[in-house]
Coordinates of N, CA and C and ligand atoms in Angstrom, one line a residue:
M1 N 103.2 36.5 189.0 CA 101.9 35.3 188.0 C 101.8 36.4 187.2
V2 N 101.5 35.0 186.3 CA 101.7 34.9 184.5 C 100.4 34.0 184.0
P3 N 99.5 35.1 184.0 CA 98.3 34.4 183.7 C 98.6 34.5 181.7
G4 N 97.4 33.6 181.5 CA 97.3 33.4 180.0 C 96.0 32.6 179.9
Y5 N 95.7 32.1 178.5 CA 94.7 31.7 178.0 C 93.9 31.1 179.0
G6 N 94.6 29.9 179.6 CA 93.8 28.8 180.5 C 93.0 29.5 181.8
M7 N 93.8 30.7 182.0 CA 93.1 31.6 183.5 C 91.6 32.2 183.2
A8 N 91.5 32.6 181.8 CA 90.0 32.5 181.5 C 89.4 31.9 181.1
V9 N 89.8 31.0 180.6 CA 89.1 29.5 180.6 C 88.3 28.9 181.7
A10 N 89.3 28.6 182.8 CA 88.9 28.3 184.1 C 88.2 29.4 184.8
Q11 N 88.1 30.8 184.4 CA 87.7 31.7 185.4 C 88.1 31.8 186.6
A12 N 90.0 32.2 186.0 CA 90.3 31.9 187.7 C 91.2 33.1 188.0
Q13 N 90.8 34.1 187.7 CA 91.0 35.6 187.3 C 90.9 36.0 189.3
H14 N 89.6 35.4 189.9 CA 89.4 35.9 191.1 C 90.6 35.4 192.1
V15 N 90.7 33.9 191.9 CA 91.6 33.5 193.1 C 92.6 33.7 192.7
V16 N 93.0 33.8 191.4 CA 94.8 34.2 191.4 C 94.5 35.7 192.3
K17 N 93.8 36.3 191.8 CA 94.0 37.9 193.1 C 94.0 37.2 194.5
E18 N 93.2 36.3 195.0 CA 93.2 35.9 196.2 C 94.6 35.7 196.8
L19 N 95.3 34.6 196.0 CA 96.5 34.3 196.2 C 97.2 35.4 196.3
G20 N 97.1 36.3 195.3 CA 98.0 37.4 195.2 C 98.3 38.2 196.5
D21 N 97.2 38.2 196.9 CA 96.7 39.2 198.5 C 97.2 38.3 199.5
I22 N 97.3 37.2 199.6 CA 97.6 36.1 201.1 C 99.0 36.8 200.4
L23 N 100.1 36.9 199.4 CA 101.2 36.3 199.6 C 101.7 37.8 199.6
Q24 N 100.7 38.8 199.3 CA 101.1 40.3 199.6 C 101.4 40.5 200.6
K25 N 100.4 39.9 201.7 CA 99.9 40.4 203.2 C 101.0 39.5 204.0
S26 N 101.6 38.6 203.3 CA 102.9 37.8 204.1 C 104.3 38.7 203.8
G27 N 104.2 39.4 203.0 CA 105.6 40.3 202.6 C 105.6 39.9 201.2
V28 N 105.6 39.3 200.7 CA 106.1 39.3 199.1 C 105.6 39.9 198.3
D29 N 106.5 39.8 197.4 CA 106.5 41.2 196.4 C 105.6 40.7 195.3
V30 N 104.3 41.0 195.3 CA 103.4 40.4 194.0 C 103.4 41.2 192.7
K31 N 104.1 40.7 191.6 CA 103.4 41.3 190.4 C 102.3 40.7 189.4
Y32 N 101.9 41.0 188.5 CA 101.4 40.5 187.5 C 101.9 40.7 185.8
A33 N 102.6 39.7 185.6 CA 103.2 39.8 184.1 C 102.4 39.6 182.8
I34 N 101.7 40.9 182.3 CA 101.4 40.8 181.3 C 102.0 41.0 179.5
H35 N 101.5 39.9 179.0 CA 101.8 39.6 177.7 C 100.7 40.3 177.0
P36 N 101.3 40.8 175.4 CA 100.3 41.4 175.0 C 99.0 41.2 173.9
V37 N 99.7 39.6 174.1 CA 98.6 38.6 173.2 C 98.6 37.5 174.1
A38 N 98.6 37.7 175.4 CA 98.1 36.1 176.0 C 96.8 35.8 176.1
G39 N 96.0 34.8 176.1 CA 94.9 35.1 175.5 C 94.3 34.7 174.8
R40 N 93.1 35.2 174.4 CA 92.5 35.2 172.7 C 92.0 36.6 172.4
M41 N 92.3 37.5 173.3 CA 91.8 38.9 172.4 C 93.2 40.1 173.2
P42 N 93.0 41.1 172.2 CA 93.9 41.9 172.8 C 93.2 42.5 174.3
G43 N 94.4 43.0 175.0 CA 94.2 43.0 176.6 C 92.9 42.0 177.0
H44 N 93.0 41.0 176.9 CA 92.3 39.7 177.5 C 92.8 39.4 179.2
M45 N 93.8 39.6 179.4 CA 94.0 39.7 180.8 C 94.1 40.5 181.6
N46 N 94.1 41.8 181.1 CA 93.8 43.2 181.7 C 92.4 43.5 181.8
V47 N 91.9 43.2 181.1 CA 89.9 42.9 181.1 C 89.6 42.0 182.8
L48 N 90.2 40.9 182.5 CA 89.9 39.3 183.5 C 90.6 40.2 185.0
L49 N 91.9 40.4 185.1 CA 92.3 40.9 186.0 C 91.8 42.4 186.8
A50 N 91.1 43.0 186.0 CA 90.6 44.8 186.2 C 89.2 44.1 187.1
E51 N 88.2 43.2 186.1 CA 87.5 42.4 186.9 C 87.6 41.8 188.2
A52 N 88.6 41.4 188.3 CA 89.1 41.2 189.6 C 89.7 41.7 190.4
Q53 N 89.4 42.9 190.2 CA 90.1 44.2 190.6 C 91.6 44.0 191.5
V54 N 92.6 43.2 190.4 CA 94.1 43.5 190.8 C 93.9 44.5 190.5
P55 N 95.0 45.2 191.9 CA 96.0 47.1 191.4 C 96.4 47.3 190.5
Y56 N 95.8 48.2 189.7 CA 96.7 48.7 188.4 C 98.3 48.3 188.6
D57 N 98.8 48.5 189.8 CA 100.3 49.2 189.7 C 101.1 47.9 190.1
Q58 N 100.2 46.8 190.2 CA 100.8 45.6 189.8 C 101.0 45.0 188.7
L59 N 99.8 45.5 187.9 CA 100.2 45.2 186.3 C 101.3 45.7 185.7
W60 N 102.0 44.5 185.5 CA 103.3 44.8 184.8 C 103.6 44.5 183.2
E61 N 103.7 45.5 182.7 CA 103.6 44.9 180.6 C 104.9 44.3 180.6
M62 N 105.1 43.4 179.3 CA 105.9 42.5 178.8 C 107.2 43.0 178.9
D63 N 107.4 44.1 178.5 CA 108.8 45.0 178.6 C 109.6 45.7 180.1
K64 N 108.7 45.9 180.5 CA 108.9 46.4 182.2 C 109.2 45.3 182.9
I65 N 108.7 44.3 183.0 CA 108.8 42.7 184.1 C 110.0 42.0 183.4
N66 N 110.2 42.0 182.2 CA 111.2 41.0 181.4 C 112.7 41.4 182.2
P67 N 112.9 42.4 182.4 CA 114.2 42.5 183.4 C 114.4 42.4 185.0
L68 N 113.1 41.6 185.2 CA 113.2 41.1 186.6 C 112.7 40.0 187.1
F69 N 112.7 39.4 186.1 CA 112.4 37.9 186.1 C 114.3 37.2 186.8
P70 N 115.4 37.4 186.6 CA 116.3 37.1 186.8 C 116.1 37.1 188.1
E71 N 115.6 38.0 188.8 CA 115.8 38.4 190.3 C 114.2 38.0 191.1
T72 N 113.8 37.5 190.1 CA 112.3 36.6 190.8 C 112.4 35.1 191.7
D73 N 112.1 34.8 192.6 CA 112.1 33.6 193.3 C 111.2 33.0 192.3
V74 N 109.9 33.0 192.1 CA 109.1 32.3 191.8 C 108.1 33.0 190.9
A75 N 107.9 32.2 189.8 CA 107.2 32.5 188.6 C 105.9 31.7 188.6
I76 N 104.3 32.1 188.8 CA 103.7 31.2 188.9 C 102.7 31.6 187.8
V77 N 103.0 30.3 186.7 CA 102.0 30.2 185.5 C 100.7 29.9 185.4
V78 N 99.8 30.7 185.3 CA 98.4 30.5 185.5 C 97.7 30.3 183.7
G79 N 97.6 29.0 183.6 CA 97.2 28.7 182.2 C 97.9 29.5 180.9
A80 N 99.1 30.4 181.0 CA 100.1 30.5 180.0 C 100.8 29.6 179.5
N81 N 100.7 29.4 178.3 CA 101.9 28.6 177.5 C 103.0 29.3 176.5
D82 N 102.4 29.2 175.5 CA 103.5 30.2 174.4 C 103.7 31.5 174.6
V83 N 103.4 32.1 175.2 CA 103.9 33.2 175.7 C 105.0 33.2 176.4
T84 N 105.1 31.9 177.1 CA 106.4 31.9 178.0 C 107.3 30.6 177.2
N85 N 107.0 30.2 176.1 CA 107.9 29.3 175.4 C 109.2 29.8 175.1
P86 N 110.4 29.2 175.2 CA 111.4 29.9 175.3 C 112.1 29.3 173.7
A87 N 111.4 28.6 172.8 CA 111.5 28.6 171.5 C 111.5 29.4 170.6
A88 N 110.8 30.4 171.3 CA 110.2 31.5 170.2 C 111.6 32.5 170.3
R89 N 112.8 31.9 171.1 CA 113.9 32.7 171.2 C 115.1 32.2 170.4
T90 N 115.1 31.0 170.2 CA 115.9 30.0 169.7 C 116.0 28.9 168.3
N91 N 114.6 28.7 168.2 CA 114.0 27.4 167.7 C 114.1 28.5 166.2
T92 N 114.3 28.6 165.4 CA 114.1 29.1 164.4 C 113.2 28.2 163.3
S93 N 112.7 27.0 163.7 CA 111.6 26.5 162.7 C 110.5 26.4 163.5
S94 N 110.7 27.1 164.6 CA 109.1 27.1 165.8 C 108.2 28.2 165.0
P95 N 107.1 27.7 165.3 CA 106.2 28.5 164.6 C 105.6 30.3 165.6
L96 N 106.6 29.9 166.5 CA 106.9 30.6 167.5 C 108.0 31.7 167.2
Y97 N 109.0 31.2 166.4 CA 110.3 31.9 166.7 C 110.5 33.6 166.1
G98 N 110.7 34.6 167.0 CA 110.5 35.9 166.9 C 109.6 36.7 167.7
M99 N 108.6 35.6 168.2 CA 107.8 36.1 169.1 C 108.3 36.7 170.5
P100 N 108.1 38.1 170.9 CA 108.8 38.2 172.1 C 107.8 37.7 173.4
I101 N 108.8 36.9 174.2 CA 108.1 36.2 175.4 C 108.0 36.9 176.7
L102 N 107.5 36.4 177.3 CA 107.9 36.4 179.0 C 109.2 36.1 179.6
D103 N 110.2 36.5 179.6 CA 111.1 35.1 180.3 C 111.2 34.8 181.7
V104 N 110.1 34.0 181.8 CA 109.8 33.0 182.9 C 110.9 32.0 183.2
D105 N 111.5 31.8 182.1 CA 112.7 30.7 182.1 C 113.8 31.0 183.3
K106 N 114.0 32.5 183.2 CA 115.2 32.7 184.2 C 114.8 33.3 185.8
A107 N 113.5 32.8 186.1 CA 113.2 33.1 187.2 C 113.5 31.8 187.7
K108 N 114.3 32.0 189.4 CA 114.6 30.8 190.0 C 113.6 29.9 190.0
T109 N 112.4 29.8 190.3 CA 111.4 28.4 190.4 C 110.6 28.7 189.2
V110 N 109.7 27.9 188.6 CA 108.8 28.0 187.1 C 107.3 27.0 188.1
V111 N 106.5 27.8 188.8 CA 105.1 26.8 188.4 C 104.6 27.0 187.6
F112 N 103.8 26.1 186.8 CA 102.9 25.8 185.6 C 102.3 25.6 186.1
I113 N 100.4 25.8 186.1 CA 99.3 25.4 186.6 C 98.6 25.1 185.3
K114 N 98.2 24.0 185.0 CA 97.6 23.8 183.6 C 97.4 22.3 183.7
R115 N 96.4 21.8 183.1 CA 95.8 20.8 182.8 C 96.6 19.3 182.7
T116 N 97.5 19.6 181.6 CA 98.5 18.6 181.3 C 99.2 19.3 180.6
A117 N 100.4 18.6 180.2 CA 102.0 19.0 179.3 C 101.9 19.4 177.8
G118 N 100.0 19.3 177.6 CA 100.0 19.6 175.9 C 99.9 21.2 175.9
P119 N 100.0 21.3 174.7 CA 100.5 22.8 174.0 C 99.3 23.6 173.8
G120 N 99.7 24.8 173.5 CA 98.8 26.0 173.6 C 98.3 25.9 172.4
F121 N 97.6 27.4 171.7 CA 97.1 28.1 170.5 C 98.5 27.3 169.5
A122 N 99.2 27.7 169.6 CA 100.4 27.0 168.4 C 100.7 26.3 168.0
G123 N 100.5 25.3 168.9 CA 100.6 23.7 168.8 C 101.8 23.0 168.9
V124 N 102.8 23.9 169.9 CA 104.1 23.2 169.9 C 104.7 22.8 171.4
D125 N 105.1 21.9 171.6 CA 105.9 21.7 173.1 C 106.6 22.8 173.2
N126 N 106.5 23.1 174.9 CA 107.3 24.1 175.3 C 108.4 23.4 176.7
E127 N 109.6 23.6 176.2 CA 110.9 22.8 176.5 C 110.8 23.3 178.5
L128 N 110.4 23.9 178.5 CA 110.2 24.5 180.1 C 109.7 23.8 180.9
F129 N 108.8 23.0 180.2 CA 108.3 21.9 181.3 C 109.2 20.9 181.6
Y130 N 110.4 20.6 180.9 CA 111.1 19.6 181.6 C 112.4 20.1 182.4
L131 N 112.2 21.4 182.5 CA 113.5 21.9 183.1 C 113.8 21.7 184.3
P132 N 114.9 21.4 185.2 CA 114.7 21.2 186.6 C 114.2 22.2 187.8
N133 N 114.2 23.4 187.3 CA 113.6 24.5 188.0 C 112.0 24.6 187.5
T134 N 111.8 24.1 186.9 CA 109.9 23.9 186.7 C 109.0 22.9 187.3
M135 N 108.2 23.4 188.1 CA 107.5 22.5 188.7 C 105.9 22.5 187.9
M136 N 105.5 21.0 187.5 CA 104.1 21.2 187.1 C 103.0 21.1 187.6
V137 N 101.8 21.7 187.7 CA 101.0 21.3 188.7 C 99.7 21.4 187.9
F138 N 99.3 19.9 187.6 CA 98.0 19.4 186.6 C 97.2 19.6 187.3
G139 N 96.2 20.4 186.8 CA 94.7 20.7 187.4 C 94.2 21.8 186.1
D140 N 92.7 21.9 187.0 CA 92.4 22.9 186.3 C 92.5 24.4 187.4
A141 N 93.0 25.4 186.6 CA 93.6 26.6 187.2 C 92.7 27.0 188.0
K142 N 91.6 26.9 188.1 CA 90.3 27.7 189.4 C 90.2 26.5 190.3
K143 N 90.7 25.4 190.4 CA 90.3 24.1 191.7 C 91.6 24.4 191.9
V144 N 93.1 24.2 191.6 CA 94.4 24.0 192.3 C 94.5 25.4 192.7
L145 N 94.2 26.7 192.4 CA 94.4 27.8 193.2 C 93.4 27.9 194.2
S146 N 92.2 27.4 194.2 CA 91.4 27.1 195.4 C 91.9 26.6 196.2
E147 N 92.6 25.4 195.9 CA 93.2 24.6 196.9 C 94.1 25.0 197.9
L148 N 95.0 25.8 196.8 CA 96.2 26.3 197.5 C 95.8 27.3 198.6
V149 N 94.8 28.2 198.3 CA 94.3 29.3 198.8 C 93.8 28.9 200.1
A150 N 93.1 27.6 200.3 CA 92.3 27.0 201.4 C 93.5 26.7 202.4
L151 N 94.4 25.9 201.9 CA 95.8 25.3 202.1 C 96.1 26.8 203.0
L152 N 96.9 27.7 202.3 CA 97.6 29.3 203.4 C 96.4 29.6 204.1
R153 N 95.2 29.5 204.4 CA 94.4 30.0 205.1 C 94.0 29.4 206.5
K154 N 94.5 28.6 206.3 CA 94.8 27.1 207.6 C 95.2 28.1 209.1
Ligands
NAP1 P1 98.3 29.4 174.9 O1 99.5 29.1 174.8 O2 96.7 29.1 174.3 O3 98.4 28.2 176.7 C1 96.9 27.9 177.4 C2 97.2 27.0 178.2 O4 96.1 26.8 178.9 C3 97.1 25.8 177.4 O5 98.5 24.9 176.7 C4 96.2 24.8 178.2 O6 97.0 23.7 178.7 C5 95.8 25.5 179.4 N1 94.7 25.4 179.9 C6 93.3 25.8 178.8 N2 92.2 25.5 179.9 C7 92.8 25.4 181.4 C8 92.3 25.3 182.8 N3 90.9 25.3 182.6 N4 93.0 25.8 183.8 C9 94.3 25.5 183.4 N5 95.0 25.7 182.0 C10 94.0 25.8 181.2 O7 97.9 30.7 175.6 P2 98.5 32.2 175.9 O8 100.2 31.9 177.0 O9 98.0 32.9 176.4 O10 98.8 32.6 174.7 C11 98.3 33.1 173.8 C12 98.4 32.2 172.5 O11 97.0 32.6 171.8 C13 99.6 32.8 171.6 O12 100.1 31.7 170.9 C14 99.0 34.2 171.1 O13 99.8 34.2 169.9 C15 97.4 33.5 170.4 N6 96.6 34.2 170.4 C16 96.3 35.3 170.7 C17 95.6 36.8 170.6 C18 95.2 37.6 171.7 O14 94.5 38.6 170.7 N7 95.4 37.6 172.1 C19 94.4 36.4 169.3 C20 94.6 34.9 168.9 C21 95.6 34.2 169.0 P3 96.0 22.3 178.9 O15 95.3 21.8 178.1 O16 97.8 21.3 179.4 O17 95.2 22.9 180.1

């Protein structure tokens, strides 16, 4: 699970945790990837996920989680954008160039939950949206995840 500013906007932290719990109970190893500047204030994601009572040992800081993405089956990106943008590694003209990112592009499949293909805070496109192993699920994060949880509970 890769939360970002859109999770805060949608107030989707509780349903993110609900999905995490369902997956964990089904035998999936669930981890939450925390980028230090995800959201709009330091510690934003930690505060929201703590409020939703995500167990502390499921919260993984960027430096610890990044080596694990190549062995990750699915990265579910919930309203994060800039903190996943590979342009930060490669595009010297990008305003994001040089910012450490979460290496979600190295996961086998990436699911982006956001409302549009529009940009985040930095105002730049994210090439990840167009890669073959990326699935875009457009909609408000809380609504999309609530629907998914309802389906999984059936
Ligand atoms: P981001 O790059 O700003 O992207 C957030 C994404 O959330 C947007 O692209 C937006 O896409 C989506 N979104 C908004 N409302 C949503 C909703 N209701 N449901 C689903 N998605 C929604 O966020 P980030 O990846 O967390 O990166 C943080 C950015 O803020 C970085 O550029 C960082 O430098 C900057 N920043 C951080 C801090 C801090 O202290 N954490 C302070 C100032 C600036 P749609 O519009 O398509 O839905």
